[in-house]
Coordinates of C-alpha atoms in Angstrom, one line a residue:
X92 CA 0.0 0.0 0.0
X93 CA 1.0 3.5 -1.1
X94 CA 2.4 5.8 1.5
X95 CA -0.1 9.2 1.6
X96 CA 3.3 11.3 2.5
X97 CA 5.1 9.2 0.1
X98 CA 6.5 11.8 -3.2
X99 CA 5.7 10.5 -6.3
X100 CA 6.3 11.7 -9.8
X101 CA 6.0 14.9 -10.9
X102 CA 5.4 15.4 -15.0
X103 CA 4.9 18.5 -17.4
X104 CA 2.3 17.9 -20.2
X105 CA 2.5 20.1 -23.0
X106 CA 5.5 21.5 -21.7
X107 CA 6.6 23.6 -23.8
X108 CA 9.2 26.5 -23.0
X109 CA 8.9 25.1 -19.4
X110 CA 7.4 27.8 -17.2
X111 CA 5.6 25.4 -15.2
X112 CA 8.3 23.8 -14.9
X113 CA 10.3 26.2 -14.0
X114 CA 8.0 27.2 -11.3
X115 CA 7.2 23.7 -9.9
X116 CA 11.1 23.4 -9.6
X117 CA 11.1 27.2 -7.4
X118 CA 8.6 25.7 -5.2
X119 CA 11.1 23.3 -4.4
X120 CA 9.9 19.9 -6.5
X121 CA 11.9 18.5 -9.3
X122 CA 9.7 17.4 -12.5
X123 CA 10.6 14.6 -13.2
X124 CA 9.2 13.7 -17.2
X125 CA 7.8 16.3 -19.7
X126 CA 5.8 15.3 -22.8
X127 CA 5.5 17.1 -25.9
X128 CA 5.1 16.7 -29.3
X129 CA 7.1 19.8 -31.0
X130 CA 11.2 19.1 -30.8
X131 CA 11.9 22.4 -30.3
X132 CA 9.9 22.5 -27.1
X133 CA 11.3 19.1 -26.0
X134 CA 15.0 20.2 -26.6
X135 CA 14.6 24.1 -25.0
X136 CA 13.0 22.2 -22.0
X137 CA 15.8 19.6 -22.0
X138 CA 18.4 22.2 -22.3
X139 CA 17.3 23.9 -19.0
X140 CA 15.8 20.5 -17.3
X141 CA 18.8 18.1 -18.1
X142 CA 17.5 15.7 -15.1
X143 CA 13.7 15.9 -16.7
X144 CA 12.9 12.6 -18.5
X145 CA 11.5 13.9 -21.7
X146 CA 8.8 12.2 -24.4
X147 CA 9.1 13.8 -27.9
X148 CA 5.3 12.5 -28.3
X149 CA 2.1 13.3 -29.6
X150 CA 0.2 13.4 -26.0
X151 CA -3.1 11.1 -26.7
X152 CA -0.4 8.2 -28.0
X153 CA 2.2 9.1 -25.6
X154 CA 3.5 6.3 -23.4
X155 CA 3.6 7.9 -20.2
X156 CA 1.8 4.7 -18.8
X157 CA 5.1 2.6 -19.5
X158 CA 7.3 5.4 -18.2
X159 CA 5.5 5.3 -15.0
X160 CA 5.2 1.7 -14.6
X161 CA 3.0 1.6 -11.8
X162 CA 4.7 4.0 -9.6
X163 CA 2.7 6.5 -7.9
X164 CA 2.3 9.8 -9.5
X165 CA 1.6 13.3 -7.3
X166 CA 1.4 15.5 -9.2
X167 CA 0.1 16.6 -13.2
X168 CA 0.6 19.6 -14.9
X169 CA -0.7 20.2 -17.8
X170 CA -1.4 23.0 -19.8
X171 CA -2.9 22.2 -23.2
X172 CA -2.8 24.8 -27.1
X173 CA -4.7 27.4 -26.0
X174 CA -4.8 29.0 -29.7
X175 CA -8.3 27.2 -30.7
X176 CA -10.1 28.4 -27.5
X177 CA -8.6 31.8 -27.2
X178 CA -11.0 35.4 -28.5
X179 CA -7.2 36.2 -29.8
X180 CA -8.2 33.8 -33.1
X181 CA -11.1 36.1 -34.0
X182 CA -12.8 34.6 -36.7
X183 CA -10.4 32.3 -37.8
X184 CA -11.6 28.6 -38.2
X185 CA -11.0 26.4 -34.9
X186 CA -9.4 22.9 -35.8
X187 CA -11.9 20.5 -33.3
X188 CA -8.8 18.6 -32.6
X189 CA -6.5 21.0 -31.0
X190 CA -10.0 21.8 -28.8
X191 CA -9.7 18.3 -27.6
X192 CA -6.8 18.1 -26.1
X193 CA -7.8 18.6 -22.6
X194 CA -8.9 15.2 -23.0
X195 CA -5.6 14.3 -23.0
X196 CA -5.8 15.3 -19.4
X197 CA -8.4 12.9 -18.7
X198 CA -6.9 9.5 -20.5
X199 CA -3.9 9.7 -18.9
X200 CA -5.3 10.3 -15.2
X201 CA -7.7 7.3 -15.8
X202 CA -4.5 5.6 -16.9
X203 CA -1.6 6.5 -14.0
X204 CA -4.2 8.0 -11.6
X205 CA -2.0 11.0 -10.4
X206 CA -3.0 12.8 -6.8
X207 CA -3.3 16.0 -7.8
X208 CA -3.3 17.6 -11.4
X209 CA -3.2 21.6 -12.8
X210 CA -4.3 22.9 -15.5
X211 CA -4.0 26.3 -17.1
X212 CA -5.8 27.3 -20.0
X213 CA -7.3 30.9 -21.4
X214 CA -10.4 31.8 -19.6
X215 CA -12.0 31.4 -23.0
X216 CA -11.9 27.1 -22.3
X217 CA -15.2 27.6 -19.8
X218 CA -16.7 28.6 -23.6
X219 CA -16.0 25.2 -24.8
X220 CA -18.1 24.3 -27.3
X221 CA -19.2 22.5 -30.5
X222 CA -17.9 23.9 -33.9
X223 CA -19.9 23.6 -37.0
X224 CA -17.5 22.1 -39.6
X225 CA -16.9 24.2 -43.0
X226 CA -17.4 22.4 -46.1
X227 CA -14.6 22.8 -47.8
X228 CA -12.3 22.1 -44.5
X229 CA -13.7 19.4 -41.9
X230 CA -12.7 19.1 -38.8
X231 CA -12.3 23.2 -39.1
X232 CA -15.1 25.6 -38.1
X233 CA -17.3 28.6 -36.2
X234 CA -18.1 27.5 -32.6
X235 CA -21.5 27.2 -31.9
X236 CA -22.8 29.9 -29.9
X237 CA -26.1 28.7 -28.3
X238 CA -24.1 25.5 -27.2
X239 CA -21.0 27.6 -25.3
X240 CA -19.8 25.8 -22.7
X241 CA -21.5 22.6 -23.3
X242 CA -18.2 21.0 -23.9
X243 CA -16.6 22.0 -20.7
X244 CA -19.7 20.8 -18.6
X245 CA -18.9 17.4 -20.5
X246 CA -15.2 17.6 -19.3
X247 CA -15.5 19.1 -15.8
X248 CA -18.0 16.3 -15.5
X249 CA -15.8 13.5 -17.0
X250 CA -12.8 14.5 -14.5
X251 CA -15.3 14.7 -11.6
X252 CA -18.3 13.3 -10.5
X253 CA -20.7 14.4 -12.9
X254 CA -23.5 12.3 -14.4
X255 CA -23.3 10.5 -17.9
X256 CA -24.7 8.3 -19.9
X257 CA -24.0 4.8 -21.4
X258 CA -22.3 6.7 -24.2
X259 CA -20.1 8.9 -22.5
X260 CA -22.2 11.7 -22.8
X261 CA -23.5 14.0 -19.5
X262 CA -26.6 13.7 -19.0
X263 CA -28.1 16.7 -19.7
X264 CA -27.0 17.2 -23.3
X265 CA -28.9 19.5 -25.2
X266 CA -31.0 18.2 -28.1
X267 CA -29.1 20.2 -30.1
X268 CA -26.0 18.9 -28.8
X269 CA -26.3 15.4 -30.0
X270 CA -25.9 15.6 -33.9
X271 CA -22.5 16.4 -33.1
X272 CA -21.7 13.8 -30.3
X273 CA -21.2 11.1 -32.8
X274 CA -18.3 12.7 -33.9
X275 CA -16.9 13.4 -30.9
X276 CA -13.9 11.9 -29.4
X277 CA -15.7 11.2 -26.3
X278 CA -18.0 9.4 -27.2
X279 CA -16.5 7.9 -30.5
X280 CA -13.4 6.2 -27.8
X281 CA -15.8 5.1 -25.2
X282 CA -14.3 7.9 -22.8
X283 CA -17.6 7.0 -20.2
X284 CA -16.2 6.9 -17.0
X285 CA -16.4 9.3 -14.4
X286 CA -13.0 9.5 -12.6
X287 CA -14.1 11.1 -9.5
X288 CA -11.4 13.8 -8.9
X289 CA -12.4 17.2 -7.1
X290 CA -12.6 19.8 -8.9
X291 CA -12.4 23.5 -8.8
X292 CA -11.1 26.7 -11.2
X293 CA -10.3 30.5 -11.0
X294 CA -9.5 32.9 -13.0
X295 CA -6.0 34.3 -11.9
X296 CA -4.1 37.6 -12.9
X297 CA -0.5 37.2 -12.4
X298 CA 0.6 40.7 -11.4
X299 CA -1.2 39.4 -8.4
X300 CA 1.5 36.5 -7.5
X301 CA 4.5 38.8 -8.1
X302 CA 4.7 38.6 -11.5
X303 CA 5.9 41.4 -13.9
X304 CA 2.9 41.0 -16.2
X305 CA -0.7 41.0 -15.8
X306 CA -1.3 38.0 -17.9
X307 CA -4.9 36.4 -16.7
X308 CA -5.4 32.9 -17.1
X309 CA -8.0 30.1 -16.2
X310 CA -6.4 27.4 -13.6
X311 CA -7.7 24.2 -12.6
X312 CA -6.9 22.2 -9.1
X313 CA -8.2 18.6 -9.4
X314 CA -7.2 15.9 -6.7
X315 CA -8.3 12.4 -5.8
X316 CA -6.4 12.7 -2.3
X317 CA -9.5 13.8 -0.2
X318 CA -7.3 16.7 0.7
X319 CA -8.5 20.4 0.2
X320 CA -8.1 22.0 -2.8
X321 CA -6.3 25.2 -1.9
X322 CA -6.0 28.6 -3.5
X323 CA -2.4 30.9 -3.2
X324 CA -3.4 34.1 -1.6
X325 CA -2.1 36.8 -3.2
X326 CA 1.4 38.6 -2.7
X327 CA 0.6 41.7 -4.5
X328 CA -2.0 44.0 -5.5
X329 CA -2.6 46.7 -8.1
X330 CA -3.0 50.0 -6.1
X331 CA -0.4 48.4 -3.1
X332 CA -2.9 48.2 -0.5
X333 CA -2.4 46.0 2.1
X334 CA -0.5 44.2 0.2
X335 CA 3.1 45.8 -2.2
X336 CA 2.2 47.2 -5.5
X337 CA 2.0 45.0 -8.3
X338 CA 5.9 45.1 -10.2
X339 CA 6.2 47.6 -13.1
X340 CA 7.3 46.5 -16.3
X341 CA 10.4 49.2 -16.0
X342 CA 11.4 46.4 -13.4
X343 CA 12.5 44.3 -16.8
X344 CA 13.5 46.7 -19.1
X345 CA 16.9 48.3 -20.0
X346 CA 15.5 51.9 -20.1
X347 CA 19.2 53.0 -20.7
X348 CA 18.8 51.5 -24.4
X349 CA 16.2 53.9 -26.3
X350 CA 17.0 52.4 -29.5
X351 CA 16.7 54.7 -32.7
X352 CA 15.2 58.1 -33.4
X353 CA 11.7 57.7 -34.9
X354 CA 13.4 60.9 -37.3
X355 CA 16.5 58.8 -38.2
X356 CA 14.6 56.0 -40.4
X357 CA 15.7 55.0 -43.8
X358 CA 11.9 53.9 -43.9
X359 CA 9.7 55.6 -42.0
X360 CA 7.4 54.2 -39.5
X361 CA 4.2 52.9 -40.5
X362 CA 1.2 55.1 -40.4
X363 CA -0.5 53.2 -37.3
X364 CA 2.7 53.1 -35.6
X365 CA 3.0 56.8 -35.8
X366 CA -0.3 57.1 -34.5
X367 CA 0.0 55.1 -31.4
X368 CA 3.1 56.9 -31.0
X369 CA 1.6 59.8 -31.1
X370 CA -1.3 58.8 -29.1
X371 CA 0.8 57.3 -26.2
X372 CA 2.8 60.6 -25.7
X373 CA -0.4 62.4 -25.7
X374 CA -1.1 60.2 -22.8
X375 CA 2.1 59.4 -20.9
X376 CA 4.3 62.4 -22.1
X377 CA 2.4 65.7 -22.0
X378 CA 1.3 65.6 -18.6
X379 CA -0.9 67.4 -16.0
X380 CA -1.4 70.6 -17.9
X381 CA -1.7 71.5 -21.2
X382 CA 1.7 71.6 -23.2
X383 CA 1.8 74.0 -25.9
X384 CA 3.0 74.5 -29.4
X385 CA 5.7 77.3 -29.3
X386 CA 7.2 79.7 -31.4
X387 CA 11.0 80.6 -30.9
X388 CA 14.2 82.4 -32.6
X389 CA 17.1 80.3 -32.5
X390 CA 19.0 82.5 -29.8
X391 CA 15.7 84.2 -28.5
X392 CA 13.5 83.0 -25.6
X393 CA 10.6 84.7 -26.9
X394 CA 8.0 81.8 -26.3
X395 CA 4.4 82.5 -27.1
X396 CA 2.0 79.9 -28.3
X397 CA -1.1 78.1 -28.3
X398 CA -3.2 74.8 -26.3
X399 CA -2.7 71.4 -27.8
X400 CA -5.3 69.9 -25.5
X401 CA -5.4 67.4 -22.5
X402 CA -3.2 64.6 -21.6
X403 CA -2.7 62.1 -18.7
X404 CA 0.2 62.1 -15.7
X405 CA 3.3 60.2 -16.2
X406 CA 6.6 58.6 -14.9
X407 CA 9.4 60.5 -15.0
X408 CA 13.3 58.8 -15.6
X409 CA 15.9 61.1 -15.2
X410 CA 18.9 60.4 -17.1
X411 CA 22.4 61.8 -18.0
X412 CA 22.4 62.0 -21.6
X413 CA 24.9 64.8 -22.5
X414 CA 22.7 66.1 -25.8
X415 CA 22.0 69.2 -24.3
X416 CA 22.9 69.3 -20.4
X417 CA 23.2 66.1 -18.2
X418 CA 21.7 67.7 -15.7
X419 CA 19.0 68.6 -17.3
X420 CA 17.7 66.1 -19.3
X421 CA 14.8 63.9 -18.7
X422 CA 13.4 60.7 -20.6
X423 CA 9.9 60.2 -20.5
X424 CA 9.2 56.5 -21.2
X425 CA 6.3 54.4 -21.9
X426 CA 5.7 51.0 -23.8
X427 CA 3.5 51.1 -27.4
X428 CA 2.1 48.1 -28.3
X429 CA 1.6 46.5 -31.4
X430 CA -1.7 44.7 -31.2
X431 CA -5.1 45.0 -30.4
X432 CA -6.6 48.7 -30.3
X433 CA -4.7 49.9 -27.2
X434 CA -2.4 52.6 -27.3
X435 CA 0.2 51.5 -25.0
X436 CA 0.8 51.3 -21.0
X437 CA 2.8 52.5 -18.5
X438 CA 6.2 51.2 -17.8
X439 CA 4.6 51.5 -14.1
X440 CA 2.6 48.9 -14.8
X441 CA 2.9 45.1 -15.1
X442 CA 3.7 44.3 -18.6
X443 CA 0.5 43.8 -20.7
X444 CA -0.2 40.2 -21.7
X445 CA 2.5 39.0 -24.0
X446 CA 1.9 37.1 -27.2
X447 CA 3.5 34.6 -29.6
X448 CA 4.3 36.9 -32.2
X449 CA 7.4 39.0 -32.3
X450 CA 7.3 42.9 -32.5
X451 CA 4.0 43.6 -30.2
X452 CA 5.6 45.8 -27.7
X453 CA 8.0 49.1 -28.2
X454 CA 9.5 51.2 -25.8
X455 CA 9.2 54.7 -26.6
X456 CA 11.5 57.0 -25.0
X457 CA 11.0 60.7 -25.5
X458 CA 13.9 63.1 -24.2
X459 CA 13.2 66.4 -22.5
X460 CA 15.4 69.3 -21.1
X461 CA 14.6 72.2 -19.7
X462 CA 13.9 75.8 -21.5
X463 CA 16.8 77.3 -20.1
X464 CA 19.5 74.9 -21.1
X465 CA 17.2 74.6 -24.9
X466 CA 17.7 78.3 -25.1
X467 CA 21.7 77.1 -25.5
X468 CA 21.6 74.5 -27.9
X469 CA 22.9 74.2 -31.1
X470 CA 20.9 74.3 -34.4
X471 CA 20.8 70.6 -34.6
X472 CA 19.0 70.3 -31.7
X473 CA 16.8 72.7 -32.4
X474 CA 15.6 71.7 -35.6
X475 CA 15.1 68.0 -34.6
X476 CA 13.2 69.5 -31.5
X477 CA 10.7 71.3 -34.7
X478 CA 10.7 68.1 -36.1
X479 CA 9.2 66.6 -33.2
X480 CA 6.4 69.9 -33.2
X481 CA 6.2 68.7 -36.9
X482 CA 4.9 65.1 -35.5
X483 CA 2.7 65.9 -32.7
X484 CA 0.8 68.6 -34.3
X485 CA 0.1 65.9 -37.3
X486 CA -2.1 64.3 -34.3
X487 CA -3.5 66.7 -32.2
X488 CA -2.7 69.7 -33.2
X489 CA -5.6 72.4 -32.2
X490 CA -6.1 74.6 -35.3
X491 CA -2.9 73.6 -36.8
X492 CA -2.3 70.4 -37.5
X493 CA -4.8 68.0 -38.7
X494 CA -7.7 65.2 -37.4
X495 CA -6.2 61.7 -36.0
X496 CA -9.1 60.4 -38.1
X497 CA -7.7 61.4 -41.2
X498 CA -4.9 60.3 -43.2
X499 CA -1.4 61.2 -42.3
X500 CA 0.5 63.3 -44.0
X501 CA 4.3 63.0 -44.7
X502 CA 6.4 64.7 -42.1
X503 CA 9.4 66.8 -43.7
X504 CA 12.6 67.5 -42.5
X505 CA 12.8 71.2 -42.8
X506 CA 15.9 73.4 -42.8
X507 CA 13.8 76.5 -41.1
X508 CA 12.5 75.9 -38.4
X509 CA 10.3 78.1 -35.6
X510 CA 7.9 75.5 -33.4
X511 CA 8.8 73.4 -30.4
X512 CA 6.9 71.7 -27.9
X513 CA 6.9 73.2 -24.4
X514 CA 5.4 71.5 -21.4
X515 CA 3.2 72.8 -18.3
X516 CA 6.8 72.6 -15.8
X517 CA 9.0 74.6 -18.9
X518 CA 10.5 71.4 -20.6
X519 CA 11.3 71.2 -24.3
X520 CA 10.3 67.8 -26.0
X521 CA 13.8 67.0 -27.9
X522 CA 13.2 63.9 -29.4
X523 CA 11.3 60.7 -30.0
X524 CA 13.0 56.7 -30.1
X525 CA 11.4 53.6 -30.2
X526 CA 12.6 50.3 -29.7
X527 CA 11.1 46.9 -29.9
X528 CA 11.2 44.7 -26.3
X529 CA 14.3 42.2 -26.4
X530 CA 13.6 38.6 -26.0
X531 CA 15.3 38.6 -23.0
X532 CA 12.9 41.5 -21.4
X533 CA 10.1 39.4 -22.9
X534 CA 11.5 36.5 -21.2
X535 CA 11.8 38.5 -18.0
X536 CA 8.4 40.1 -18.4
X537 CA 6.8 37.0 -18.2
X538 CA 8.5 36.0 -14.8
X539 CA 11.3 33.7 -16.0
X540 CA 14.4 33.8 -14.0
X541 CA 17.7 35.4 -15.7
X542 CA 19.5 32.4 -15.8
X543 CA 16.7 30.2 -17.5
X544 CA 18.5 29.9 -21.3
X545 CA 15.6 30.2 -24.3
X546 CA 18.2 31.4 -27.1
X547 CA 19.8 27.5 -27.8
X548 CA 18.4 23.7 -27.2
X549 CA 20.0 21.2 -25.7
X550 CA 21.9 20.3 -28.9
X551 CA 23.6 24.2 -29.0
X552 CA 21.7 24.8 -32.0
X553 CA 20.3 28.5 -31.8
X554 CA 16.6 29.0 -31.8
X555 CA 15.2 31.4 -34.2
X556 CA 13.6 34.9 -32.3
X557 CA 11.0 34.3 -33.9
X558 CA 10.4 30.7 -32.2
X559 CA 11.7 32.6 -29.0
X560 CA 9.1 34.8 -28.9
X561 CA 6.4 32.1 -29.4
X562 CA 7.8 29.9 -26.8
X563 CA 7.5 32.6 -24.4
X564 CA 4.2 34.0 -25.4
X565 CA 2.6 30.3 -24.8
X566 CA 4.5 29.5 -21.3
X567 CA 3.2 29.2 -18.2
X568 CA 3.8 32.2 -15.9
X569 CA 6.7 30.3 -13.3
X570 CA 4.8 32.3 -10.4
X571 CA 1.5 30.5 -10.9
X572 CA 2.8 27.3 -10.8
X573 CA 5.3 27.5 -8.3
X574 CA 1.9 29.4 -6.1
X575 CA -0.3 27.0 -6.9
X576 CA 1.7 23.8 -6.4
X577 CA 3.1 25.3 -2.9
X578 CA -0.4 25.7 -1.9
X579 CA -2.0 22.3 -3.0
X580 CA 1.3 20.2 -2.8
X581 CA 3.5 21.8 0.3
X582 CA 4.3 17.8 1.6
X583 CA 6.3 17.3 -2.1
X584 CA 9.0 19.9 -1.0
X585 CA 12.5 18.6 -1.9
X586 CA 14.9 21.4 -2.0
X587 CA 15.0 25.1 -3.1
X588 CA 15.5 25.4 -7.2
X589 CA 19.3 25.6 -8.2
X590 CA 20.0 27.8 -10.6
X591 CA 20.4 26.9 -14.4
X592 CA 24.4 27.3 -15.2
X593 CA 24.9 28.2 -19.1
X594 CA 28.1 27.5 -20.4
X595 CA 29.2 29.4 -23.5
X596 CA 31.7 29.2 -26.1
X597 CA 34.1 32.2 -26.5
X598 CA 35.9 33.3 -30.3
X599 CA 38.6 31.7 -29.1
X600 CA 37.1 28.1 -28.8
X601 CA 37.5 27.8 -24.6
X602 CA 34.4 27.8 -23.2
X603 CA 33.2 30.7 -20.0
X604 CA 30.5 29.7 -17.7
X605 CA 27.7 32.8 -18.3

């Protein structure tokens, strides 16, 4: 007879980049196999889990039963594609069999009968539905709507102790329903067994757990131990009440790298880009007050000039940069994202959820200085300081200017010059960079430790940014698993998480340990 207190096995489904991993192994638990069926994933989470057993497998054929050969099993994580369930795809077909992986979940548990198993999923899973096949493309569709959730009844009620069926379907299926439960999986593999397991969900934001991002997932506790399922309180919280403020994104940033002048282009930036530029300074950048339009002689301080209209407070950075004065200038920062309809955030703020496609988020760095130091500059300075007039006033200038809801028009480089942008404390706006986010700040933004290695597998071979990026954007946040595990699984403690040592090759051919 099994021990209660006894550890078993600890595995990763889906596991990807590894940030469950990752945070099961913070807690203090090593994981001891991983399954997945994409060899990038396998080798990335080899590379930084050396001791992992890993299974380069599709999951629903995956022999994890022969792995774990009747040994007890604590502990499941598993954290299936999200893409099919996610509002992210819009209107872009759903492939039914990506939607049916969860079930994955459920074959195995009746199979090795783990303890305790996580899940993490979008929140859009409790919409788990049907999807009406196209014609031209079966086994792709539209969910059906007046059957949302239907699905993830069935499944909740599979895992638990729900009511089905001969067939394997619950037992209060809507007629509807049933035309498509014959081609089900469920039903089609005789999945009609109940398997008992408590069950409960949330919806978590991560920001909350100490994360630098305020990613929001659905998570799943489900245990056949009798003991109580337990949520992580939270560590953090977003106005710092009671509890610290949530950690700002300029937490994981190199604000000290602005990148390139907006002005300095070979091709300029595209027309939405400008506009959330644009748009984001208006909000971050011209503070408090209204700024104003100015007109000024190059070695006059004759400043008169005219509203531009309301913006939002800001953070402040203040940074030696010698372009004018050191001690006077001042970077105003902010991130701009790529996506979506927003028009940025805060570098005060956790970082906005991140995705799987490269170039979503920009840091945009403006640099200020006061009018007194300005009123000393040289002409370079003052006619890139126009320039930046130029741009803003393309936006929201008052009578000058033109309508954000028009077309753009091209912004020139002019050799006179007379306008620059004044704000309500006196500062001169100089100039305008942007940058796109680094992997490694993506990395860091969604709470992987420094020394966890995404840029090369376990084989040395680099992995493309690209593949980087989407490895990121899918993983686990590390602080929800290591929270949830701690609170559900404190009795598998081994030993705090040692961290990953990469070892790189110099020019020379002797290798450095990083």
């Amino acid at each position: 007879m099994q021990d209660k207190n006894e550890r078993g096995l600890v595995g990763d489904f889906f596991c990807g980049a590894g940030g469950a991993s990752v945070g099961i192994e913070e807690f203090g638990v090593k994981v001891d196999f991983a399954v997945n069926h994409d060899q990038t994933a396998i080798r990335l989470h080899s590379r930084n889990h050396p001791s992992t057993y890993h299974m380069t497998e599709d999951i629903f054929t995956s022999e994890v039963e022969r792995f774990v050969a009747g040994r007890k099993v604590s502990l499941i994580w598993a954290s299936p594609d999200c893409t099919h369930f996610s509002k992210a795809k819009g209107k872009t077909p759903r492939k039914q069999g990506i939607r049916m992986l969860p079930y994955a979940v459920y074959f195995h548990a009746a199979q090795i009968h783990p303890e305790v198993i996580c899940m993490e999923n979008v929140a859009e899973i409790q919409g788990w539905c049907p999807i009406e096949d196209r014609e031209d493309v079966p086994g792709f569709g539209q969910p059906v709507k007046s059957l949302t959730g239907i699905c993830y009844k069935c499944f909740v009620a599979h895992m638990s102790h729900g009511k089905l069926e001969p067939d394997g379907r619950i037992a209060d299926t809507p007629a509807e329903c049933r035309r498509f439960c014959d081609k089900c999986q469920v039903v089609r593999d005789g999945y009609t067994k109940c398997l008992g397991y408590d069950f409960d969900s949330r919806e978590l934001c991560a920001a909350d757990y100490g994360a630098p991002t305020i990613r929001k997932r659905w998570y799943a506790v489900i245990r056949s131990d009798h003991r109580a399922i337990r949520w992580p309180k939270p560590t953090n919280s977003k106005d710092g009440v009671g509890l610290p403020a949530w950690v700002p994104a300029s937490s994981i940033l190199d604000l000290d790298n602005y990148g390139q002048s907006i002005f300095d282009r070979k091709k300029p930036l595209a027309e939405n880009t400008q506009r959330r530029i644009a748009m984001g300074i208006r909000k971050y950048v011209l503070n408090g007050e209204e700024p104003f339009i100015v007109h000024v002689n190059h070695s006059g301080d004759g400043f008169r000039g005219q509203s531009v209209n309301e913006p939002l407070p800001t953070m402040t950075r203040k940074l030696g940069m010698g372009l004018v004065s050191t001690k006077t200038m001042q970077i105003e920062q902010f991130l701009t994202k790529f996506y979506k309809s927003g028009i940025g955030q805060s570098i005060e703020e956790p970082l906005h959820t991140i995705t799987t496609s490269p170039g979503h988020f920009g840091l945009v760095s403006v640099k200020t200085t006061d009018k007194g130091s300005f009123n000393q500059a040289d002409r370079a300075v003052l006619e890139r300081a126009h320039q930046v007039s130029q741009f803003l006033m393309l936006y929201y200038g008052s009578d000058i200017g033109q309508s954000i809801d028009k077309p753009l028009r091209t912004i020139v480089t002019k050799d006179r010059f007379s306008l620059i942008t004044v704000l309500h404390d006196g500062r001169v706006l100089l100039d305008i960079h942007l940058r796109m986010l680094s992997v490694e700040e993506l990395k860091r933004g969604n709470g992987f430790p420094d020394d966890y290695d995404i840029s090369h597998d376990s084989r040395w071979h680099r992995i493309p940014t690209s593949e980087q990026v989407a490895k990121i954007g899918n993983a686990v946040v590390p602080s929800m698993s290591k929270a949830i595990v701690s609170a559900n699984c404190p009795y598998l403690y081994q030993h705090d998480r040692v961290p990953f040592v990469q070892v790189s090759q110099q020019q020379n051919g002797q290798f450095s340990f990083a």
